[in-house]
Every structure is written in C-alpha cells, then in structure tokens.
Coordinates of C-alpha atoms in Angstrom, one line a residue:
Chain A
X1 CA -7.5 -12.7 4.5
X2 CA -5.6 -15.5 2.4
X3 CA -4.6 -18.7 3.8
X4 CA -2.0 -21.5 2.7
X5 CA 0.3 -18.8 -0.1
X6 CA 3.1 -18.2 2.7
X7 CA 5.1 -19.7 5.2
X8 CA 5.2 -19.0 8.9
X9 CA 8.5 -21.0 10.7
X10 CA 8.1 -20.8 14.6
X11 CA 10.0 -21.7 17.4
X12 CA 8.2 -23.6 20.0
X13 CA 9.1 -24.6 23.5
X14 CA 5.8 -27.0 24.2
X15 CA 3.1 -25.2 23.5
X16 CA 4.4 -21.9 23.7
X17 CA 5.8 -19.7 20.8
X18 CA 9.3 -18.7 21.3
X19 CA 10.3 -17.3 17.8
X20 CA 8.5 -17.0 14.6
X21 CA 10.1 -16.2 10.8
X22 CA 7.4 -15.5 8.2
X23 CA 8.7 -16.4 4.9
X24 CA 6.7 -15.2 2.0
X25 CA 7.7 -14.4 -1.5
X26 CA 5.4 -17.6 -3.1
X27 CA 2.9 -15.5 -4.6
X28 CA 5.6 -12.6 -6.3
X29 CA 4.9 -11.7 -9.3
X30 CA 7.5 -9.3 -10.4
X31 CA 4.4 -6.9 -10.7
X32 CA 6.8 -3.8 -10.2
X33 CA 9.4 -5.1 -12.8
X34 CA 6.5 -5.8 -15.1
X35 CA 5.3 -2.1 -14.7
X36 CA 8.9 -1.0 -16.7
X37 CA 7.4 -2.6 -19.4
X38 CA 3.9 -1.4 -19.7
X39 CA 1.9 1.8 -21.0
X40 CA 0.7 3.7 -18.2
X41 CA -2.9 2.8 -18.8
X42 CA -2.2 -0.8 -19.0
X43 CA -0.6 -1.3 -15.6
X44 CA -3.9 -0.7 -14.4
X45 CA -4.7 -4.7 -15.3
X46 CA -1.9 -5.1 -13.0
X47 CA -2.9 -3.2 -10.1
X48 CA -6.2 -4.9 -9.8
X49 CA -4.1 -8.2 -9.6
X50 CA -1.9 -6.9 -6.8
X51 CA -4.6 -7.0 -4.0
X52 CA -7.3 -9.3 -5.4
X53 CA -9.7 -8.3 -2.2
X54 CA -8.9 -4.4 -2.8
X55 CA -8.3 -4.4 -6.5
X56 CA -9.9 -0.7 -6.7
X57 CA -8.0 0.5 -3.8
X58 CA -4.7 -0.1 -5.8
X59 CA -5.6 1.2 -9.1
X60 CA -6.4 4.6 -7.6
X61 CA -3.0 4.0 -5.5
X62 CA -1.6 4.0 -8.9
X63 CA -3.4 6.3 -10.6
X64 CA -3.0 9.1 -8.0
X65 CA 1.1 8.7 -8.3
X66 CA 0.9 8.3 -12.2
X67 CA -1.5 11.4 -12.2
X68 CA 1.2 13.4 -10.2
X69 CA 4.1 12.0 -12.5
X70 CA 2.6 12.9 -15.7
X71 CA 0.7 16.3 -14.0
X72 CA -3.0 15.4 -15.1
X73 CA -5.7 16.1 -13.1
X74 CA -9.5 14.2 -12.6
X75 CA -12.7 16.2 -13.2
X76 CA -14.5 16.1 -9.9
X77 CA -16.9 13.6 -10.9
X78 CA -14.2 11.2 -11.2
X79 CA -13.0 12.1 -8.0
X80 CA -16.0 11.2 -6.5
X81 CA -16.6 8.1 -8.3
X82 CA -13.1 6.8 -7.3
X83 CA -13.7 7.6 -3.6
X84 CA -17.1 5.9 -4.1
X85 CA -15.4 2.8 -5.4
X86 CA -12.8 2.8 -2.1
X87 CA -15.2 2.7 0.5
X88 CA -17.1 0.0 -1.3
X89 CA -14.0 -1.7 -1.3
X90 CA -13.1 -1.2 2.1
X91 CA -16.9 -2.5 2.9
X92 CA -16.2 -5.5 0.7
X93 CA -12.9 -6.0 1.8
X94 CA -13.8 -6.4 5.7
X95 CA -16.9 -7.8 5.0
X96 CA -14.6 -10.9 3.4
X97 CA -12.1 -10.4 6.5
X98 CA -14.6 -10.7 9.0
X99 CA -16.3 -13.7 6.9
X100 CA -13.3 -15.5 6.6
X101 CA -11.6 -14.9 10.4
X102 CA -14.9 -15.3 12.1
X103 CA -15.4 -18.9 11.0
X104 CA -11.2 -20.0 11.8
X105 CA -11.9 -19.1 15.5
X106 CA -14.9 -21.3 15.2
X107 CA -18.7 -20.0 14.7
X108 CA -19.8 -20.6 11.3
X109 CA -22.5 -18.8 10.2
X110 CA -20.4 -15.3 10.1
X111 CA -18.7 -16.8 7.3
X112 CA -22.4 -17.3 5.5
X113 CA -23.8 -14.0 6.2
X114 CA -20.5 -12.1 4.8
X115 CA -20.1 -14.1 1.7
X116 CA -23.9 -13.4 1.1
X117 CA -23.7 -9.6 1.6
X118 CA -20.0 -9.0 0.0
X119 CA -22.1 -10.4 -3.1
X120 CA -24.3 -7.4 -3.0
X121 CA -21.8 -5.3 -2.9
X122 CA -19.9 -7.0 -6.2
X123 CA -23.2 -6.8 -7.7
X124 CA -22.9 -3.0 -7.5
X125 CA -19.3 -3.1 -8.6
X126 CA -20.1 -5.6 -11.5
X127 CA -23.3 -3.2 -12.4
X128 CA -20.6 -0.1 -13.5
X129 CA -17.5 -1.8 -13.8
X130 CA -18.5 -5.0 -15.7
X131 CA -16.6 -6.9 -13.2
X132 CA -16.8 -8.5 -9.4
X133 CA -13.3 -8.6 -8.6
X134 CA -10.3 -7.2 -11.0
X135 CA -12.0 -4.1 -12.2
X136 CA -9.9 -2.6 -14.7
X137 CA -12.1 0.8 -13.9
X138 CA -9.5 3.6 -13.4
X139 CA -7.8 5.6 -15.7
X140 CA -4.9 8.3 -16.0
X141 CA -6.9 11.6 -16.2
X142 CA -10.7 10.0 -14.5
X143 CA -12.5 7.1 -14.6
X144 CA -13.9 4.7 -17.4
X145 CA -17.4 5.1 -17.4
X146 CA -20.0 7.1 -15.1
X147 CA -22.3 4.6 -13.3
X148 CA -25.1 3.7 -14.9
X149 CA -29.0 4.9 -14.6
X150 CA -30.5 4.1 -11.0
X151 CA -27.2 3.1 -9.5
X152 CA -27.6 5.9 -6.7
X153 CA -30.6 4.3 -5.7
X154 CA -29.9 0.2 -5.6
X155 CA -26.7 1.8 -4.0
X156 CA -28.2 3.4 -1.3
X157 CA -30.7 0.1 -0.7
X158 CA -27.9 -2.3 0.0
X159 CA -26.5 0.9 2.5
X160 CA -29.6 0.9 3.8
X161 CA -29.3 -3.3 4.2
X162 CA -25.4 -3.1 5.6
X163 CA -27.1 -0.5 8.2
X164 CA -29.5 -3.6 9.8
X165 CA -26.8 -6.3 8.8
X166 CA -23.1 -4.8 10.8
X167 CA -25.0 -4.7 14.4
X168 CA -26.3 -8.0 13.7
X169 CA -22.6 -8.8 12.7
X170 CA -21.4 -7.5 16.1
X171 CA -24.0 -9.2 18.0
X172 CA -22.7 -12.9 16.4
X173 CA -19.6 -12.2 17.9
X174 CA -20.5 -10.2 21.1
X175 CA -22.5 -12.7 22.2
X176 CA -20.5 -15.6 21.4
X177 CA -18.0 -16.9 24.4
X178 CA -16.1 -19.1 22.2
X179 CA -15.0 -15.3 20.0
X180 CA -14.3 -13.5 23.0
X181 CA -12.1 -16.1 24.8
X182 CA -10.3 -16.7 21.4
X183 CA -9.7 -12.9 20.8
X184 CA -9.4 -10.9 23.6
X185 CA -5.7 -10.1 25.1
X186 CA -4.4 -12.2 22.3
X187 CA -1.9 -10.6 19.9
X188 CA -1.0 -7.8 22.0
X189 CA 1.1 -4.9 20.5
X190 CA 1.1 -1.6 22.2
X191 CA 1.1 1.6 20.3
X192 CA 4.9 2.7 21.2
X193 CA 5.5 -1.4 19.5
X194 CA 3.5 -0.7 16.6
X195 CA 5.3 3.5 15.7
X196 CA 8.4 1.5 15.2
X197 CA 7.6 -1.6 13.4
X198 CA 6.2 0.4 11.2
X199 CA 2.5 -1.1 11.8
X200 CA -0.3 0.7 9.7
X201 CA -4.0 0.7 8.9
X202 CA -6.8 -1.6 11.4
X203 CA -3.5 -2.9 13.8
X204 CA -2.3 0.7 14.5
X205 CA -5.9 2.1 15.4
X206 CA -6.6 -0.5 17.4
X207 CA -3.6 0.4 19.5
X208 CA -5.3 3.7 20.1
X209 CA -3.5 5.9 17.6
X210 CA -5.6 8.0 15.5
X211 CA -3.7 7.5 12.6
X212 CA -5.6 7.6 8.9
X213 CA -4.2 9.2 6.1
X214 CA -7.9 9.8 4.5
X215 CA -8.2 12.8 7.6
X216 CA -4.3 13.0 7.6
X217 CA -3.1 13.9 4.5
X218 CA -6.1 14.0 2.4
X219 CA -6.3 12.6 -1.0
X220 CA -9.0 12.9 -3.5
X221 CA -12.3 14.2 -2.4
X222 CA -11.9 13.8 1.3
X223 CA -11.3 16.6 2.8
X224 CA -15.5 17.4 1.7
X225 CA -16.6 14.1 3.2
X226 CA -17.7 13.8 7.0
X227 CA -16.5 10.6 8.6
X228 CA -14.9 9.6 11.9
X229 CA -11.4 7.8 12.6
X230 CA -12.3 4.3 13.3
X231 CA -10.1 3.8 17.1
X232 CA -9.9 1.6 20.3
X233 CA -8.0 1.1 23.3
X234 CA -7.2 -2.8 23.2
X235 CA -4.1 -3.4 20.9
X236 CA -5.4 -6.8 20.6
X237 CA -7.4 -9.1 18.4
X238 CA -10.7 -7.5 19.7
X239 CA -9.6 -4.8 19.0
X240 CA -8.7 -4.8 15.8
X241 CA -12.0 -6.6 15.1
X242 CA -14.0 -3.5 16.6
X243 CA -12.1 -1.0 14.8
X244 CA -13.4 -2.9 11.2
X245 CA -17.1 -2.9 12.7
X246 CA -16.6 0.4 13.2
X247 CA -14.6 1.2 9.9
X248 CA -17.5 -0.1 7.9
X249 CA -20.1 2.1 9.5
X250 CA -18.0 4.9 8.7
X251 CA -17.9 3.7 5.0
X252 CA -21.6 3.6 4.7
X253 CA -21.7 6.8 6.2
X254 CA -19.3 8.0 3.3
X255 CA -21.0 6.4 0.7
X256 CA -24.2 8.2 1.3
X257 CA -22.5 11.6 1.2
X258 CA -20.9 10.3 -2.2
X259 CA -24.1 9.3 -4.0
X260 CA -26.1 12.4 -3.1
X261 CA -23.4 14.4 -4.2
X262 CA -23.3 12.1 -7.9
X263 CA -27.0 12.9 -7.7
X264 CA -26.8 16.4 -8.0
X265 CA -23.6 16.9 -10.3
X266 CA -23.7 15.7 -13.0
X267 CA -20.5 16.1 -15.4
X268 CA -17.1 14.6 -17.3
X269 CA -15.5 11.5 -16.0
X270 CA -12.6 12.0 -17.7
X271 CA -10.1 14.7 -18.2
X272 CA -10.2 15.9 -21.6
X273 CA -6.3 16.5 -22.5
X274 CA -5.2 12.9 -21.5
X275 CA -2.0 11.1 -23.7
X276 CA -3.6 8.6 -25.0
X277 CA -0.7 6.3 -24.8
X278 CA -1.0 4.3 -27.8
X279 CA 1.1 4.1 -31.3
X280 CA 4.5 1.8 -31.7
X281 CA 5.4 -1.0 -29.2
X282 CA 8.0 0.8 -26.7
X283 CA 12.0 0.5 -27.0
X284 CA 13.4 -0.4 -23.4
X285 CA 13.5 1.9 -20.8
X286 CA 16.1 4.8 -20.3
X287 CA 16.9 5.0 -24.1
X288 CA 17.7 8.8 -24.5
X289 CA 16.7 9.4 -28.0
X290 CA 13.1 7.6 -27.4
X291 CA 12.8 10.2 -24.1
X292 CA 13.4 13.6 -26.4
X293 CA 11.3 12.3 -29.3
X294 CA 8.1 11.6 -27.4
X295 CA 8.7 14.5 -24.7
X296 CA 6.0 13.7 -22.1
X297 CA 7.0 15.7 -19.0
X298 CA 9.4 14.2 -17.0
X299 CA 8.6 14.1 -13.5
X300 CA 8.0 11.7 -10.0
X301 CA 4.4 11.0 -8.9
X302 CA 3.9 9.6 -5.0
X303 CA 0.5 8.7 -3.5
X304 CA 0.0 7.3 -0.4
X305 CA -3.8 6.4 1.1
X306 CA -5.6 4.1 3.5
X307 CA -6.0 0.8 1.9
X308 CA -8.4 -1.5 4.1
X309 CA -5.3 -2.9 5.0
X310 CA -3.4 -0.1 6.1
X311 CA -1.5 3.0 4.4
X312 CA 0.0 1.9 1.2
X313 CA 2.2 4.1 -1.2
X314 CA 3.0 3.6 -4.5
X315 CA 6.4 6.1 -6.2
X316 CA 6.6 6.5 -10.0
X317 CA 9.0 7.8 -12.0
X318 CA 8.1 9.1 -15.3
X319 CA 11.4 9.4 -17.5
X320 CA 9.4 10.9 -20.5
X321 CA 8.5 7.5 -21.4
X322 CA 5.2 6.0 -22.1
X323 CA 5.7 3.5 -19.6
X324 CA 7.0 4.1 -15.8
X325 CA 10.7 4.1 -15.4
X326 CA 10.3 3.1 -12.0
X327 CA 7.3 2.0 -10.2
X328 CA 7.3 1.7 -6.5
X329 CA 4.4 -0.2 -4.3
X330 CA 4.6 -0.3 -0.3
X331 CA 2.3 -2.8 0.8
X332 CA 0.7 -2.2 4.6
X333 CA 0.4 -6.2 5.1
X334 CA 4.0 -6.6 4.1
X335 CA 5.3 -4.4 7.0
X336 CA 2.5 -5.9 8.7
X337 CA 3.3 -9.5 8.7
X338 CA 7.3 -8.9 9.0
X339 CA 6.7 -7.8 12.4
X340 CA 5.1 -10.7 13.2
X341 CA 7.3 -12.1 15.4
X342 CA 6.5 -8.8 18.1
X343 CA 3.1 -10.1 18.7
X344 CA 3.4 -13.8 18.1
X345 CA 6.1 -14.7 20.8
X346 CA 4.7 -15.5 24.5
X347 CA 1.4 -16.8 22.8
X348 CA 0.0 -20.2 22.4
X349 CA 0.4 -22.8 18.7
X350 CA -3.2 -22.6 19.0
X351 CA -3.6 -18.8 19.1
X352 CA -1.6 -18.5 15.4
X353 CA -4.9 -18.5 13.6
X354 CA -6.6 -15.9 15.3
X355 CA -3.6 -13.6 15.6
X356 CA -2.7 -13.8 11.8
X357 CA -6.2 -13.4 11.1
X358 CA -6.4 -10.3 12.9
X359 CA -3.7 -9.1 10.8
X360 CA -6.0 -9.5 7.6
X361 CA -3.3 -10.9 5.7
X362 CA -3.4 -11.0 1.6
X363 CA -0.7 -12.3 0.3
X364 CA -1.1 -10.8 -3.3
X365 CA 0.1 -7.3 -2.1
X366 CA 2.6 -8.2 0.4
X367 CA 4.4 -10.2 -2.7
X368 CA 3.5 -8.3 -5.6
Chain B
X1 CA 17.0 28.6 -3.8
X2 CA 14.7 25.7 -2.5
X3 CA 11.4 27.0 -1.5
X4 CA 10.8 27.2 2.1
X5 CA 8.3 24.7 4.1
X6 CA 6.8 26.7 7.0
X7 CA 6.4 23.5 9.3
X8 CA 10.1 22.6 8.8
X9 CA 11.2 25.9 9.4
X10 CA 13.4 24.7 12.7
X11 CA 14.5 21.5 11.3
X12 CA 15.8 22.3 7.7
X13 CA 18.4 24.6 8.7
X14 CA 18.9 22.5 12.1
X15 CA 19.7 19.3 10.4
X16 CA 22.1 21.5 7.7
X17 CA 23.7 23.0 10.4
X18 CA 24.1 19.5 12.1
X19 CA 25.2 17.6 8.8
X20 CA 27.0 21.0 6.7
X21 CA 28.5 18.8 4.6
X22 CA 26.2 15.5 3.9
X23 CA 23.1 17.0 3.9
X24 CA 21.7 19.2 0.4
X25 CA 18.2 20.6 0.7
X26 CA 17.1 19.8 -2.9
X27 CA 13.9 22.0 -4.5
X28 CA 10.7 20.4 -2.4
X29 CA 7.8 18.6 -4.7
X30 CA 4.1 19.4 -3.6
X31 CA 3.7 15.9 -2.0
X32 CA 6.5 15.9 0.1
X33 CA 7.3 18.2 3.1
X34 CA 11.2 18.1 2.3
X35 CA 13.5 16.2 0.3
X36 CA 17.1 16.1 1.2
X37 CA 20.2 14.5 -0.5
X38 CA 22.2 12.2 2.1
X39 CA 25.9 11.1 1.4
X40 CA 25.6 7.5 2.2
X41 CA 27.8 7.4 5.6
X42 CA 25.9 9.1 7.4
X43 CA 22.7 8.3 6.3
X44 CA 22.2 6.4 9.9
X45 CA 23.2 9.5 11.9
X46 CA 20.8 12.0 9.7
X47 CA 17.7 9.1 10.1
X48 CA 18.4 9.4 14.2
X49 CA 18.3 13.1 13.8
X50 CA 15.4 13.2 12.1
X51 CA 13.7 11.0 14.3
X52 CA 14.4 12.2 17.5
X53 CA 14.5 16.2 16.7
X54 CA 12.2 16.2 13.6
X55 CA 9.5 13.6 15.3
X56 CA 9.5 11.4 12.6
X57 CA 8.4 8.6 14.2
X58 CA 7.5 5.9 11.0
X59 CA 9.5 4.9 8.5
X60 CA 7.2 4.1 5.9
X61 CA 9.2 3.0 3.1
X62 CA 12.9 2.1 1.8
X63 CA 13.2 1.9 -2.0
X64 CA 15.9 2.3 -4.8
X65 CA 16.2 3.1 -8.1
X66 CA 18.5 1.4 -11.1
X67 CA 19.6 4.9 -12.6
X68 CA 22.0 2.2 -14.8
X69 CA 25.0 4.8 -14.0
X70 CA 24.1 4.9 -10.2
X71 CA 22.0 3.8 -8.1
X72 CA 19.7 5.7 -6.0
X73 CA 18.1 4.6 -2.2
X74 CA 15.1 6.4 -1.3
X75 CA 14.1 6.8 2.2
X76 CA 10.4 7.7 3.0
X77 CA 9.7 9.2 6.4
X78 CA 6.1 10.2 7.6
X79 CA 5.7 12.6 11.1
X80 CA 2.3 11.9 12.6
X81 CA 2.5 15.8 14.6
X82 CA 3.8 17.8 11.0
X83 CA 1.1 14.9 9.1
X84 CA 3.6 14.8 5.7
X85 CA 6.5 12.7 4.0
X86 CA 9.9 13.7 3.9
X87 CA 12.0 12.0 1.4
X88 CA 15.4 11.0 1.8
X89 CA 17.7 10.5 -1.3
X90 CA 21.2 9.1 -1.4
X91 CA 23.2 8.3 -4.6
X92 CA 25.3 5.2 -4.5
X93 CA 27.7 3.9 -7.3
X94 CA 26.3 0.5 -9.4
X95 CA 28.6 -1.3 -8.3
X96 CA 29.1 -3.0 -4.8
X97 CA 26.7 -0.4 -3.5
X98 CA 26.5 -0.3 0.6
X99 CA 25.0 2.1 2.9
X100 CA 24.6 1.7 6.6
X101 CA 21.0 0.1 7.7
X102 CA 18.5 1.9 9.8
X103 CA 17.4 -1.0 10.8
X104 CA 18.0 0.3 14.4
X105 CA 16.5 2.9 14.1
X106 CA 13.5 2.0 13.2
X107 CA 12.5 -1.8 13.2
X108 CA 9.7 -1.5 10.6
X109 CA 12.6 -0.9 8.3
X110 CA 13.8 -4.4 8.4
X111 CA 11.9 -5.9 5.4
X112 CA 12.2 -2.6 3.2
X113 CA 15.9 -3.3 3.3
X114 CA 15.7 -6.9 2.7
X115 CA 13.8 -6.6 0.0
X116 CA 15.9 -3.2 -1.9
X117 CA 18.8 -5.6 -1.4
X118 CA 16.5 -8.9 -3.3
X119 CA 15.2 -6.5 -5.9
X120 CA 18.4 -4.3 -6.4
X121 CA 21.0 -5.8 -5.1
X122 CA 22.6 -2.8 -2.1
X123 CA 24.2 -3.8 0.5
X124 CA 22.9 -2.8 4.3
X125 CA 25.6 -2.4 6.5
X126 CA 24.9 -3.2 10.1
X127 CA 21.3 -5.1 9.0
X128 CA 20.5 -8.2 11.7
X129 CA 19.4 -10.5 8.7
X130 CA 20.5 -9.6 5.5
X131 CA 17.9 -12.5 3.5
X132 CA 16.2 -12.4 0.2
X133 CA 12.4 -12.1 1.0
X134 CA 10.7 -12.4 -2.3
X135 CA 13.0 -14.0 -4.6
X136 CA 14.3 -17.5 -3.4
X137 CA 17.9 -17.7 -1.2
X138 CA 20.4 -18.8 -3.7
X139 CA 19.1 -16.8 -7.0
X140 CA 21.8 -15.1 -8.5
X141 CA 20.4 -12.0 -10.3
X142 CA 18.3 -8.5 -8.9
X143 CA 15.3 -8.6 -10.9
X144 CA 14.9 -4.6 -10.6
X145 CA 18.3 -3.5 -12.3
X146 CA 17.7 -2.4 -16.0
X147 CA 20.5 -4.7 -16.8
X148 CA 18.1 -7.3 -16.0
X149 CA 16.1 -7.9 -19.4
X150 CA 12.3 -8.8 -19.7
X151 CA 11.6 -10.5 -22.2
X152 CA 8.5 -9.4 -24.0
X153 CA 5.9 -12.3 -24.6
X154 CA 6.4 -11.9 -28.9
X155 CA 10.2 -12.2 -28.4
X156 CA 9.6 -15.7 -26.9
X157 CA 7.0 -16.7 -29.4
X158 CA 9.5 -16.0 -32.4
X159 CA 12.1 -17.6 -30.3
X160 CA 10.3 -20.4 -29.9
X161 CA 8.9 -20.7 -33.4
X162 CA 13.0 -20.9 -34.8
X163 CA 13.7 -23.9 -32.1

C-alpha cells in the first residue's frame, strides 16, 4: 500500500472516469541491472529493497531461482524457517494493507490497531533476523541463523493474539456503513477480465478463481502444510478485502504447523557445500576466460510463488559467473496496476482511492 | 532426444506438426513443463495456438536477454488445468530487433512488452502503445544491454579524485 510514488492520468467526463494511464517508473531503481554486478549472496541486500512491505517474500523469490541456477539445495530446517518467514510476511504485509486502506475510505482506528499489531509481528522478525523491515536473512544454500531460544513460544503467543484481533478486524469493517457503501460493487473485474490481463494474487481470488501457486505448483515445504485457498465470489473491493481476512487466518493456521514442526527437528540451517562467493572483485559479465577459470555450473534458475501481492517470478541465468548474468523479476502489482484502466473506467473521481487501494499497490516492486 | 512431458503428450507434437518448421522442442528443465524455440514471425500464431489448444490461459511474463551477439525474448506461459510454465524462446539479431506483439492475445502482456522494449530495446510489432514505462520518454539508451556500462562506485571515487 504506498501512496504519492506514481502517477495515475485519467480521463474524466464530470464526475465519471472515462480513461485512466498509470504512469509509474519514479521509484526504479535499476535493481535488475544492478544484480549483473553483484555476488550472488549480495543481491540479497537488494531483494529486501525491492518490496519494502515483503522484503522476505523476495529474497526467497531470489533465492529459490538462484538455488536452481547454481543446483544447491536447503536442509529442511531452512526450508521451514523460510516458509515461516513468508507467512509472517504475508500476515505483516496485509495487516499494513488493511491499516493503511481502511483509514483512506474513512474509519480511523483500523489504521491504529494494524500499525500496533504489525509491530508484534516485526518484533518477531527483529528477534531472529536483527531487523524490522530489510532483513538480509536468506542465503544461497539455507538461511542465516536458526531462530533463537523461546521464539516458538512468543511466536505462537502473538498467533494466539492475531486469533482474537482479525475477527475483531472484520467486525470494524462489517459493521461500519460508511466501508460497505465505499467498497462494495466498486472496482469490478470479472474473472474471464482478470485470465487475460494477467491479474494475480488477492484480485484474481476474489474473482472466484482458485488460483495460488503455494497449492498449485508447490514450492518449498508446502506441499506438508495444511491450509485453504483464500476465495470469494464478489470481484470487487469487498471482495478483495475478505479474501486478505481470510488469507491471514490461513497464515496463522500455517505458522502453527511450522513452529511445531521447528519444535521437534532440530538440525543445519545451511547447506554444507555452498560457494562461498568471495575472493577478487568480478571482471564484467560474459568475459569467456573469467567463465572457464572459475567453472561454477552453468545453468537457469526460475521460481515463481505467492507474494502477498500476487504470483511473482524471478529468472536467473548463471553464466559460470559469481554474479547473475541475467536476473529477471515479475512483479504481481506491476501487471496489477497496468490493467488499471479495466476496472477504473465507468467509476466515480471519488471511488480512485478505494479501488487502488484494493489493489495493494507498492510501488517498490512494480519499479524495481 | 528431448525427454517427454506426459501432460503435454497431445500438444508437443500438435503444435510441431502445426508449426514443422518454426517450432524446435528444446531438452525440458525440471521447472518448466516445455520449452520450445520460436522463429520470430510467427511467434503471434504459436502464442494463439498455445492458448486456445494448449489452455494456456495467463501470460505471466515477457522478458529478454542481451546475449551481446543476439538477443533472446522469453515468453512465460502458465496453464491453470496442466498447473506448470511453458517457456517460449526466440532468438533475435542485436540489432533492430522486432518480433510481432501478443499484445492481442493476451492483454496482461501489454506492460511486459513495454517494458523488454525500455530495458532492451526490441521492437513489438503490432503493440497499441509502444511507451517507455520505467525509464523516462526521451532517454536514449536500454539500460539492460551489456553494452550499457555500470560503473562500479570505486571507479567513480578515483574518477573523481583526478578531477
């Protein structure tokens, strides 16, 4: 949810939107043309600066393809730890969403009760990371550190406080006429709209299509976790608002599973054969003689997962480099936002915040 | 011999049968269901095929790669009934590059292309709106060709330290 870093030209004929243009670009970074340039490891600094409300969600993106480029593989522990670390994400992630959309339609004390919680769950982040937001956690081959003594169990407290706080979340907004009139049959886009603009992640399932690469095309340690697909049948604002609600019950459903299963196996959290990716400062990319003398497996690595936002991808191509000869980041909200003109048009000047809200916007991956 | 994909047992050989001469079945990686090499002209044609025979109904992702001799497009197609990527690859020379857009095809492919043609500088024949998206309208170079040069923060520190 970020306001004010891109431009959104419309067409109006009074009141009513006619045409609409987003325009964004203001926040790019070159992020993908920096990649060329760095060690594999360190392009994890970058990730976490690509989506700065889902900086862990886009390390792992990056770690998964690296992984398959270079043809490592996590100890389990490591896999769990990462999935435990995307579902606190995702809870973080709409918690912030909902904070920050709840309060432009109007009611304000959403906006206080999700900045308060999403703290807890930074507070958890910050107790085995070391940091809130840009995590730098992740590596090629596992994870950093294992989480710390008692973590399982102030982990499973703040589940246990999410578990009393979401219905109360609902109810705010349930209960509240101003919400409903601003949201419902706003920002409609059926399903057959959304297959061919491309639309992913919150937008899509609230269109009714049970789309969600975590049961799809599992990644990680998925396939062992029990969790439902977060779906309604209103492709509009409500909707997509229901399908978070429901998305973070689902999450603290997931994280449970993770931390009993952290409880009982204990282990590595990082692969033991891993390049460590250190010695000379690198020539530029695609020098042949550099390629032979270092002889790291040549090879392309492709991820794709279910970012809060939607399905992101990320495509790298390992030349025998230490760094990424190519490295490749789809970003839902991108695709999400460019289609904006589908469910703008036909709506009122005044319905533009809660529309793009719904979206979830974040400017940091849509630009890179 | 490329190793055989049981869910894409009809469609492989359908699409080479359709497209004999533009379409190679190159050897399949474990994340993808297929990949397949396109001659650029009738990479429009082969995307319609795909999506109206082989069901695959979201294009997730347009990219290219500077491979400084050539350049390469990649196509990224996901089938929600097979639940898998195919990937699409077509080879295009460095200079004045151009492929026909799938724009029509499918809609969500509209800012994929814009931005390969910001970052990388190939053409899309047939695209509605052929804009830069990231980089500003009027900047004159592709930031993603290797012929574009990053300049490493030391480089600029000694540069600076001789001015």
């Amino acid at each position: 949810m970020t306001h004010g870093l891109w431009n959104l030209r419309i067409k109006v004929d009074g009141e009513l939107i006619v045409d609409a243009d987003p325009e964004i670009g203001y926040l790019h970074r070159g992020i993908e043309k920096i990649c060329e340039y760095r060690r594999y490891n360190e392009v994890v600094t970058l990730m976490d600066r690509t989506c700065y409300v889902a900086g862990i969600a886009w390390e792992q993106l990056y770690i998964m393809a690296a992984e398959g480029a270079l043809g490592l593989s996590p100890p389990a522990r490591a896999e769990y730890i990462r999935v435990l670390s995307q579902e606190l994400q995702r809870l973080s992630s709409h918690i912030m969403w909902y904070a920050a959309y709840v309060q432009d339609i109007g009611l304000m004390t959403p906006f206080l009760y999700g900045m308060r919680d999403r703290d807890l769950i930074l507070d958890l982040f910050q107790s085995y990371t070391g940091a809130r937001m840009t995590y730098e956690f992740m590596r090629v081959g596992g994870v950093r550190n294992d989480v710390p003594v008692g973590f399982t169990d102030r982990c499973r407290k703040v589940m246990d406080w999410l578990d009393q706080r979401i219905p109360e979340y609902e109810k705010v907004c349930d209960n509240s006429t101003i919400f409903l009139d601003r949201t419902k049959g706003i920002g409609i886009l059926k399903a057959k709209e959304c297959l061919n603009d491309g639309i992913t992640g919150p937008m899509l399932r609230a269109a009714g299509v049970a789309r969600d690469i975590r049961r799809d095309r599992p990644y990680s340690v998925y396939p062992e976790l029990d969790f439902d697909i977060a779906l309604y049948d209103e492709p509009d604002c409500y909707g997509r608002y229901r399908v978070r609600m429901e998305e973070m019950k689902q999450s603290v459903r997931i994280v449970r599973q993770v931390l009993d299963w952290l409880d009982r196996n204990p282990g590595p959290v990082l692969a033991e054969k891993v390049p460590r990716f250190v010695g000379t400062p690198s020539p530029p990319p695609g020098k042949e003689t550099y390629v032979e003398r270092r002889g790291y497996p040549k090879g392309r690595g492709f991820s794709s997962m279910e970012e809060p936002h939607g399905e992101a991808m990320a495509y790298i191509i390992n030349e025998g480099a230490e760094h990424p000869y190519r490295a490749k980041l789809r970003s839902p909200v991108f695709v999400n936002i460019a289609a904006s003109k589908d469910y703008l048009v036909g709506y009122r000047v005044s319905d533009i915040p809660a529309i793009m809200g719904s979206v979830d916007v974040c400017v940091g991956e849509s630009d890179r | 011999m490329p190793e055989e994909n049981p869910p894409l047992r009809p469609l492989i050989p359908g699409i080479t049968a359709q497209f004999p001469q533009d379409v190679t079945v190159l050897p399949r990686r474990k994340d993808m269901l297929a990949v397949l090499k396109v001659t650029p002209a009738r990479v429009a044609e082969v995307a319609k095929y795909l999506r109206d025979v082989g069901s695959f109904e979201h294009c997730a992702l347009v990219s290219g790669v500077d491979w400084v001799d050539h350049l390469e497009v990649l196509y990224h197609l996901w089938s929600d009934s097979l639940k898998g990527y195919i990937e699409l690859t077509v080879d295009l020379p460095s200079e004045d590059p151009h492929v026909p857009s799938v724009t029509e095809i499918w809609r969500g492919a509209n800012w994929h292309e814009r931005e390969t043609w910001d970052m990388l500088g190939v053409r899309f024949d047939g695209h509605p709106d052929l804009r830069r998206v990231l980089m500003p309208e009027g900047y004159q170079f592709h930031p993603l060709r290797k012929s574009f040069e990053l300049h490493e923060p030391e480089e600029l520190e000694v540069k600076a330290r001789h001015v």
